Amino acid sequence: MALWRAYQRALAAHPWKVQVLTAGSLMGLGDIISQQLVERRGLQEHQRGRTLTMMSLGCGFVGPVVGGWYKVLDRFIPGTTKVDALKKMMLDQGGFAPCFLGCFLPLVGALNGLSAKDNWAKLQRLWPAVQLANFYLVPLHYRLAVVQCVAVIWNSYLSWKAHRL
């Protein structure tokens, strides 16, 4: 609980920095999970550069872009009713997600040789439900962290898929 309270204080004092660092940290965690639990590399064979790449993508691209989008979306559709959440989810999935993925997947693909087609199919099934709950249940300043927590599983998959030999 003390760690959670410290996170909340840091988030209140420096919301943008903490959200971006959270995104990077959780993307890095996804890669660590992939390497250690899925691929079972062990600490000696852990590819630190790969983890740093995923963290850099989180801090330098995912965190700023998605966090900025949530701010814009909340200004455009203020409120947290079920209807507001549905509107946000529809705009997110119908407008933002295709644009974001159109940038993110080629970026990851350029870095790791991933198939954008495979990743797109999986994202289409997962994110609408996550985002509906996120927009309805989660206050604005926690949304990026919630999505990134859900994304730890996705990031683990992406990292595993990107680095399969």
Coordinates of C-alpha atoms in Angstrom, one line a residue:
M1 CA 0.0 0.0 0.0
A2 CA 2.9 2.4 0.7
L3 CA 4.2 1.9 -2.8
W4 CA 0.7 2.6 -4.3
R5 CA 0.4 5.8 -2.2
A6 CA 3.8 6.9 -3.3
Y7 CA 2.8 6.3 -6.9
Q8 CA -0.4 8.4 -6.4
R9 CA 1.6 11.2 -4.9
A10 CA 4.1 11.2 -7.8
L11 CA 1.2 11.0 -10.3
A12 CA -0.5 14.0 -8.6
A13 CA 2.8 16.0 -8.6
H14 CA 4.1 15.1 -12.1
P15 CA 1.2 13.4 -14.0
W16 CA 2.7 13.5 -17.5
K17 CA 6.2 12.3 -16.5
V18 CA 4.8 9.5 -14.3
Q19 CA 2.4 8.3 -17.0
V20 CA 5.1 8.2 -19.6
L21 CA 7.6 6.4 -17.3
T22 CA 4.8 4.0 -16.3
A23 CA 4.2 3.2 -20.0
G24 CA 7.9 2.6 -20.6
S25 CA 8.3 0.5 -17.4
L26 CA 5.3 -1.7 -18.2
M27 CA 6.4 -2.3 -21.8
G28 CA 9.8 -3.3 -20.4
L29 CA 8.1 -5.6 -17.9
G30 CA 6.3 -7.2 -20.8
D31 CA 9.6 -8.0 -22.5
I32 CA 11.1 -9.3 -19.3
I33 CA 8.1 -11.6 -18.8
S34 CA 8.4 -12.7 -22.4
Q35 CA 12.1 -13.5 -22.1
Q36 CA 12.0 -15.1 -18.6
L37 CA 8.6 -16.8 -18.3
V38 CA 7.7 -17.6 -21.9
E39 CA 11.1 -18.1 -23.6
R40 CA 12.8 -19.2 -20.4
R41 CA 16.1 -17.6 -21.4
G42 CA 17.4 -17.3 -17.8
L43 CA 19.3 -14.2 -16.5
Q44 CA 22.5 -15.1 -18.3
E45 CA 20.8 -15.1 -21.8
H46 CA 18.5 -12.1 -21.1
Q47 CA 18.8 -9.6 -24.0
R48 CA 19.0 -6.3 -22.1
G49 CA 19.0 -4.3 -25.4
R50 CA 15.7 -5.8 -26.3
T51 CA 14.2 -4.8 -23.0
L52 CA 15.6 -1.3 -23.4
T53 CA 14.1 -1.1 -26.9
M54 CA 10.6 -1.9 -25.5
M55 CA 11.0 0.5 -22.7
S56 CA 12.1 3.2 -25.1
L57 CA 9.1 2.6 -27.3
G58 CA 6.9 3.0 -24.2
C59 CA 8.5 6.2 -23.0
G60 CA 9.2 7.7 -26.3
F61 CA 6.1 6.7 -28.3
V62 CA 3.3 4.8 -26.6
G63 CA 3.2 6.9 -23.4
P64 CA 3.2 10.3 -25.0
V65 CA 0.9 9.4 -27.9
V66 CA -1.7 7.4 -25.9
G67 CA -1.5 9.7 -22.9
G68 CA -2.0 12.8 -25.1
W69 CA -4.9 11.1 -26.9
Y70 CA -6.7 10.4 -23.6
K71 CA -6.4 14.1 -22.7
V72 CA -7.8 15.2 -26.0
L73 CA -10.6 12.6 -25.8
D74 CA -11.6 13.6 -22.3
R75 CA -11.8 17.3 -23.4
F76 CA -13.8 16.4 -26.4
I77 CA -16.2 14.1 -24.5
P78 CA -16.2 15.1 -20.8
G79 CA -18.0 12.8 -18.4
T80 CA -17.9 9.2 -17.2
T81 CA -21.4 8.0 -17.8
K82 CA -22.0 4.7 -19.7
V83 CA -22.9 6.7 -22.8
D84 CA -19.8 8.9 -22.5
A85 CA -17.6 5.7 -22.1
L86 CA -19.3 4.2 -25.2
K87 CA -18.7 7.3 -27.2
K88 CA -15.0 7.4 -26.1
M89 CA -14.6 3.8 -27.0
M90 CA -16.1 4.2 -30.4
L91 CA -13.9 7.2 -31.2
D92 CA -10.9 5.4 -29.8
Q93 CA -11.4 2.3 -31.8
G94 CA -12.8 3.9 -34.9
G95 CA -10.5 6.9 -35.2
F96 CA -7.5 6.7 -32.9
A97 CA -6.6 3.0 -32.9
P98 CA -6.2 2.6 -36.7
C99 CA -4.0 5.7 -36.8
F100 CA -2.0 4.7 -33.8
L101 CA -1.5 1.1 -34.9
G102 CA -0.7 2.4 -38.4
C103 CA 2.3 4.1 -36.8
F104 CA 3.1 1.7 -34.0
L105 CA 3.1 -1.6 -35.8
P106 CA 5.4 -0.4 -38.6
L107 CA 7.7 1.1 -36.0
V108 CA 7.8 -2.2 -34.1
G109 CA 8.1 -4.1 -37.4
A110 CA 11.0 -1.9 -38.4
L111 CA 12.8 -2.6 -35.1
N112 CA 12.0 -6.3 -34.9
G113 CA 10.6 -7.7 -38.2
L114 CA 7.0 -8.3 -36.8
S115 CA 4.1 -9.0 -39.0
A116 CA 1.6 -6.1 -38.8
K117 CA -1.2 -8.3 -40.1
D118 CA -0.9 -10.8 -37.2
N119 CA -0.7 -8.1 -34.6
W120 CA -3.7 -6.2 -36.0
A121 CA -5.9 -9.2 -35.9
K122 CA -5.2 -9.8 -32.2
L123 CA -5.6 -6.1 -31.3
Q124 CA -9.0 -5.9 -32.9
R125 CA -10.3 -8.6 -30.6
L126 CA -8.8 -7.3 -27.3
W127 CA -8.8 -3.5 -27.2
P128 CA -12.5 -2.5 -27.6
A129 CA -13.5 -4.3 -24.4
V130 CA -10.6 -3.0 -22.5
Q131 CA -11.2 0.5 -23.6
L132 CA -14.9 0.5 -22.9
A133 CA -14.2 -0.5 -19.3
N134 CA -11.3 1.9 -19.1
F135 CA -13.4 4.9 -20.2
Y136 CA -16.3 4.0 -18.0
L137 CA -14.6 2.9 -14.8
V138 CA -11.2 4.6 -14.7
P139 CA -10.4 8.3 -13.9
L140 CA -8.5 10.1 -16.6
H141 CA -5.2 10.2 -14.8
Y142 CA -5.1 6.4 -14.3
R143 CA -6.2 5.4 -17.9
L144 CA -2.8 5.2 -19.4
A145 CA -1.5 3.0 -16.5
V146 CA -4.6 0.7 -16.7
V147 CA -4.1 0.2 -20.5
Q148 CA -0.4 -0.4 -20.0
C149 CA -1.1 -3.0 -17.3
V150 CA -3.4 -4.8 -19.6
A151 CA -0.8 -4.3 -22.3
V152 CA 1.9 -6.1 -20.2
I153 CA 0.3 -9.3 -21.5
W154 CA 0.2 -8.0 -25.0
N155 CA 3.7 -6.6 -24.8
S156 CA 4.9 -10.0 -23.6
Y157 CA 3.3 -11.6 -26.7
L158 CA 4.7 -8.9 -29.0
S159 CA 8.2 -9.3 -27.6
W160 CA 8.0 -13.1 -27.8
K161 CA 6.7 -13.0 -31.4
A162 CA 9.2 -10.3 -32.5
H163 CA 12.2 -12.3 -31.2
R164 CA 11.2 -15.9 -32.0
L165 CA 14.0 -17.6 -33.8

